[in-house]
Short mmCIF file of C-alpha atoms in Angstrom, two decimals:
data_model
loop_
_atom_site.label_atom_id
_atom_site.label_comp_id
_atom_site.label_asym_id
_atom_site.label_seq_id
_atom_site.Cartn_x
_atom_site.Cartn_y
_atom_site.Cartn_z
CA MET A 51 4.00 12.02 -13.93
CA ARG A 52 6.73 13.52 -11.71
CA ILE A 53 10.65 13.27 -12.32
CA ILE A 54 13.23 13.79 -9.52
CA PHE A 55 16.97 13.94 -11.11
CA THR A 56 19.42 12.64 -8.05
CA ASP A 57 23.58 12.63 -8.23
CA HIS A 58 23.89 9.61 -6.90
CA TYR A 59 22.29 6.50 -5.59
CA GLU A 60 22.78 7.72 -1.22
CA SER A 61 21.12 11.22 -2.88
CA MET A 62 17.52 8.90 -4.65
CA SER A 63 17.64 6.61 -1.38
CA GLU A 64 17.64 10.26 0.94
CA GLU A 65 15.06 11.49 -1.59
CA ALA A 66 12.43 8.34 -1.82
CA ALA A 67 13.07 7.81 2.79
CA LYS A 68 12.06 12.04 2.74
CA ILE A 69 8.37 10.83 0.83
CA ILE A 70 7.64 8.06 2.63
CA ALA A 71 8.53 9.49 5.61
CA ALA A 72 5.91 12.53 4.96
CA GLN A 73 4.01 9.85 4.13
CA LEU A 74 3.89 8.05 7.45
CA TRP A 75 3.55 11.32 9.16
CA LEU A 76 0.14 12.76 7.72
CA LYS A 77 -1.56 9.00 7.55
CA PRO A 78 0.39 7.23 10.12
CA ASP A 79 -1.86 4.38 9.15
CA SER A 80 -0.81 4.60 6.21
CA VAL A 81 -0.90 1.17 3.60
CA LEU A 82 2.28 0.42 2.25
CA GLY A 83 3.37 -1.67 -1.08
CA LEU A 84 6.87 -2.18 -0.56
CA ALA A 85 9.45 -3.69 -2.89
CA THR A 86 13.39 -5.28 -1.90
CA GLY A 87 16.23 -6.04 -4.17
CA SER A 88 19.24 -3.72 -3.67
CA THR A 89 17.71 -0.43 -5.20
CA PRO A 90 15.60 0.11 -1.73
CA VAL A 91 18.26 -0.98 0.87
CA MET A 92 20.08 1.99 1.30
CA LEU A 93 16.11 3.77 1.46
CA TYR A 94 15.10 1.14 3.99
CA GLN A 95 18.45 2.22 6.03
CA LYS A 96 17.50 5.98 6.40
CA LEU A 97 14.04 5.06 7.15
CA ILE A 98 15.78 3.15 10.23
CA HIS A 99 17.86 6.22 10.43
CA LEU A 100 14.30 8.29 11.19
CA TYR A 101 13.02 5.96 12.69
CA GLU A 102 15.98 6.44 15.42
CA THR A 103 16.41 9.91 15.55
CA VAL A 104 13.64 11.57 15.46
CA GLY A 105 10.33 9.16 15.80
CA LEU A 106 9.24 8.48 12.70
CA ASP A 107 6.06 6.17 13.76
CA PHE A 108 5.66 2.00 11.82
CA SER A 109 2.92 1.27 14.63
CA GLN A 110 0.09 1.87 12.92
CA ALA A 111 1.76 0.84 9.41
CA THR A 112 0.25 -1.98 7.01
CA SER A 113 3.21 -3.43 4.39
CA PHE A 114 2.05 -5.33 1.55
CA ASN A 115 5.29 -6.42 -0.13
CA LEU A 116 5.64 -6.79 -4.18
CA ASP A 117 6.54 -10.32 -4.85
CA GLU A 118 8.10 -14.03 -2.72
CA TYR A 119 9.76 -16.84 -4.64
CA VAL A 120 8.13 -20.04 -5.23
CA GLY A 121 9.68 -22.34 -3.00
CA LEU A 122 10.97 -20.75 -0.38
CA SER A 123 9.81 -19.91 3.10
CA PRO A 124 10.54 -17.67 5.20
CA ASN A 125 13.07 -18.89 7.00
CA ASP A 126 15.55 -18.97 4.08
CA GLU A 127 18.11 -16.72 4.25
CA GLN A 128 17.02 -15.50 0.06
CA SER A 129 13.40 -14.88 0.62
CA TYR A 130 11.81 -11.47 0.50
CA HIS A 131 10.30 -12.10 3.84
CA ARG A 132 13.77 -12.69 5.41
CA PHE A 133 15.49 -10.06 3.59
CA MET A 134 12.79 -7.38 4.89
CA HIS A 135 12.99 -8.43 8.17
CA GLU A 136 16.97 -7.91 8.06
CA ASN A 137 16.75 -4.51 6.19
CA LEU A 138 13.98 -2.67 7.98
CA PHE A 139 10.89 -4.48 10.19
CA ASP A 140 12.95 -6.05 12.56
CA HIS A 141 14.54 -2.14 13.22
CA VAL A 142 11.27 -0.27 13.49
CA ASN A 143 8.28 -0.43 15.79
CA ILE A 144 5.62 -2.00 12.80
CA ARG A 145 3.38 -4.98 13.96
CA ASN A 146 4.35 -8.49 13.01
CA GLU A 147 0.54 -8.98 12.07
CA ARG A 148 0.61 -5.99 10.08
CA ILE A 149 2.91 -7.28 7.50
CA PHE A 150 1.49 -9.52 4.94
CA PHE A 151 3.53 -11.31 2.03
CA PRO A 152 2.24 -13.57 -0.85
CA ASP A 153 3.01 -16.53 0.33
CA GLY A 154 5.95 -18.60 -2.07
CA LEU A 155 5.31 -22.61 -0.62
CA ALA A 156 1.03 -21.94 -1.72
CA ASP A 157 -0.16 -25.10 -3.26
CA ASP A 158 -2.71 -23.57 -5.01
CA ALA A 159 -1.26 -20.62 -6.72
CA ALA A 160 -4.77 -19.13 -8.02
CA ALA A 161 -6.25 -18.91 -5.03
CA GLU A 162 -3.26 -17.46 -2.87
CA GLY A 163 -3.34 -14.95 -5.26
CA MET A 164 -7.30 -14.02 -4.27
CA ARG A 165 -6.43 -14.28 -0.68
CA TYR A 166 -4.18 -11.46 -1.80
CA GLU A 167 -6.09 -9.17 -3.51
CA LYS A 168 -8.67 -9.51 -0.61
CA ALA A 169 -5.95 -8.60 2.32
CA ILE A 170 -5.38 -5.39 0.21
CA GLU A 171 -8.80 -4.94 -0.32
CA ALA A 172 -9.62 -5.64 3.43
CA ALA A 173 -6.93 -2.66 4.36
CA GLY A 174 -8.20 -0.20 2.41
CA GLY A 175 -5.92 -0.41 -0.86
CA ILE A 176 -1.89 0.97 -1.04
CA ASP A 177 -1.12 4.67 -0.40
CA LEU A 178 2.30 4.34 -1.22
CA GLN A 179 3.70 1.40 -3.84
CA LEU A 180 7.21 1.41 -3.88
CA LEU A 181 8.96 -0.38 -6.83
CA GLY A 182 12.05 -0.86 -8.59
CA ILE A 183 12.18 -1.73 -11.70
CA GLY A 184 14.70 -3.93 -13.70
CA ARG A 185 16.76 -4.52 -16.79
CA ASN A 186 14.03 -5.50 -18.73
CA ALA A 187 11.29 -3.08 -17.12
CA HIS A 188 10.03 -5.46 -15.22
CA ILE A 189 8.16 -4.32 -12.15
CA GLY A 190 7.24 -6.58 -9.66
CA PHE A 191 8.11 -10.01 -11.31
CA ASN A 192 5.75 -8.48 -13.76
CA GLU A 193 8.49 -10.13 -16.76
CA PRO A 194 7.73 -8.59 -20.85
CA ALA A 195 5.04 -10.27 -21.89
CA ASP A 196 1.93 -10.32 -24.24
CA CYS A 197 -1.38 -8.44 -21.84
CA PHE A 198 -0.59 -6.46 -18.39
CA THR A 199 -1.27 -9.24 -15.61
CA ARG A 200 -4.28 -7.44 -13.04
CA THR A 201 -3.83 -9.59 -10.00
CA THR A 202 -1.46 -11.30 -7.70
CA HIS A 203 0.02 -14.43 -9.69
CA LYS A 204 2.48 -17.37 -9.79
CA VAL A 205 5.20 -15.99 -12.55
CA ALA A 206 7.68 -17.59 -15.01
CA LEU A 207 10.98 -15.45 -13.96
CA LYS A 208 12.42 -15.31 -17.97
CA GLY A 209 16.12 -16.04 -17.92
CA ASN A 210 17.49 -12.01 -17.58
CA THR A 211 15.79 -11.62 -14.14
CA ILE A 212 17.39 -15.09 -13.55
CA ALA A 213 20.94 -13.99 -14.03
CA ALA A 214 20.37 -10.60 -12.69
CA ASN A 215 19.07 -12.21 -9.24
CA ALA A 216 22.04 -14.76 -9.07
CA ARG A 217 24.49 -12.46 -7.63
CA PHE A 218 22.62 -12.93 -4.26
CA PHE A 219 22.58 -16.68 -4.71
CA ALA A 220 25.63 -19.26 -4.29
CA SER A 221 24.77 -19.58 -8.38
CA GLU A 222 22.96 -19.16 -11.16
CA LYS A 223 21.22 -22.63 -10.86
CA ASP A 224 20.32 -21.69 -7.07
CA VAL A 225 17.85 -19.33 -8.47
CA PRO A 226 14.34 -20.31 -8.59
CA ARG A 227 12.33 -20.02 -11.41
CA GLU A 228 9.12 -18.40 -10.04
CA ALA A 229 7.32 -16.12 -7.68
CA MET A 230 4.21 -14.76 -6.80
CA SER A 231 3.91 -11.32 -7.42
CA MET A 232 1.34 -8.46 -8.01
CA GLY A 233 0.02 -7.76 -10.86
CA ILE A 234 0.45 -4.80 -13.32
CA GLY A 235 -3.77 -4.20 -12.11
CA THR A 236 -2.84 -4.64 -8.18
CA ILE A 237 -0.11 -2.22 -8.52
CA PHE A 238 -2.17 0.47 -10.60
CA GLN A 239 -4.46 0.61 -7.87
CA ALA A 240 -1.84 2.48 -5.36
CA ARG A 241 -2.89 5.86 -4.80
CA HIS A 242 0.78 7.28 -5.40
CA ILE A 243 3.95 5.20 -7.18
CA LEU A 244 6.98 5.82 -5.86
CA LEU A 245 9.76 4.33 -8.55
CA LEU A 246 13.54 4.44 -8.15
CA ALA A 247 16.77 3.42 -10.98
CA SER A 248 20.03 3.84 -10.66
CA GLY A 249 22.21 2.45 -12.51
CA ALA A 250 23.37 3.08 -16.22
CA GLU A 251 22.25 -0.54 -16.93
CA LYS A 252 18.80 0.57 -15.74
CA ALA A 253 18.79 3.59 -18.20
CA GLN A 254 16.88 2.29 -21.05
CA ALA A 255 14.05 0.41 -19.03
CA VAL A 256 13.87 3.90 -17.84
CA LYS A 257 13.26 6.03 -20.79
CA ASP A 258 11.06 2.92 -22.14
CA THR A 259 9.29 3.10 -19.20
CA TRP A 260 9.08 6.91 -19.39
CA GLU A 261 8.92 7.74 -22.61
CA GLY A 262 8.42 4.73 -24.37
CA THR A 263 5.07 2.76 -26.04
CA ILE A 264 2.73 1.85 -23.58
CA THR A 265 3.41 -2.21 -24.17
CA PRO A 266 3.60 -5.27 -21.93
CA ALA A 267 6.56 -5.67 -23.50
CA VAL A 268 8.02 -2.82 -21.27
CA PRO A 269 6.01 -3.49 -18.18
CA ALA A 270 6.21 -0.36 -16.64
CA SER A 271 5.38 1.67 -19.34
CA ILE A 272 1.65 1.43 -18.01
CA LEU A 273 3.02 3.79 -15.17
CA GLN A 274 2.70 6.39 -17.88
CA LEU A 275 -0.97 6.45 -17.21
CA HIS A 276 -1.10 6.36 -13.43
CA PRO A 277 -2.55 10.41 -12.28
CA HIS A 278 0.38 10.18 -9.15
CA VAL A 279 3.93 8.64 -10.08
CA THR A 280 6.50 10.27 -8.68
CA LEU A 281 10.06 8.63 -10.29
CA ILE A 282 13.41 9.30 -8.81
CA VAL A 283 16.70 8.74 -10.31
CA ASP A 284 20.27 8.92 -10.69
CA ARG A 285 22.41 10.47 -13.08
CA GLU A 286 22.85 7.49 -14.93
CA ALA A 287 19.69 5.70 -15.06
CA GLY A 288 18.11 9.31 -15.42
CA SER A 289 21.24 9.87 -18.18
CA LEU A 290 18.73 8.99 -21.68
CA LEU A 291 15.78 11.37 -20.63
CA THR A 292 14.58 13.86 -23.08
CA ALA A 293 11.10 15.03 -21.02
CA LYS A 294 10.63 18.09 -19.52
CA GLY A 295 9.55 19.29 -16.67
CA LYS A 296 12.49 17.38 -14.52
CA GLU A 297 13.56 18.70 -10.97
CA LEU A 298 17.47 18.24 -9.60
CA ALA A 299 17.00 17.25 -6.02
#
């Protein structure tokens, strides 16, 4: 496991962009697992800049998004489908037929989960999975629970997750209560996992993830067992870490 400390959100985003760009330069047909939320916004801006200035090529890449709200259409302004198009896909040369999302409107959530798993398998598996982390250490929408969920599934969102996401909606009551999410097992199968955290409100989750007990009550803690994880934090998010071998960027 590798930890990279950065001074602030922008430098965290810059380091993450370098890793994703290197992945695409070394393997142009990479399968990327991508995340939404506020954490990767500047990372996506920097990837767009690399596309525009040095020709970072997305044309052979495939993307699978971590999650999508249940009940929101792809055109809904708060859907993750729309988020990804507005923040990345519409600004680079990725092909629409290589972009995949779990379907938040599927009538049969179990069947949709199986469909998504088969699509990832058919693509050859995920080469690099990008993750943010919630204040309760959720990754994707895998909330604290009694066990780790293996595959793509429908999840009921915890109150603190709903409250945290309310800033993107007109009010908290407008936040969907369910989502489709890759499971912990799906995430864990990625060949390289890139975990980003920014801000003091993420510090305890980062410490519990990296240095605490491995438990489904701290979903991201399972990443301690993955052979290739890179954690990039700014100073605030990494302020409680005591682990040796830190890198400075």
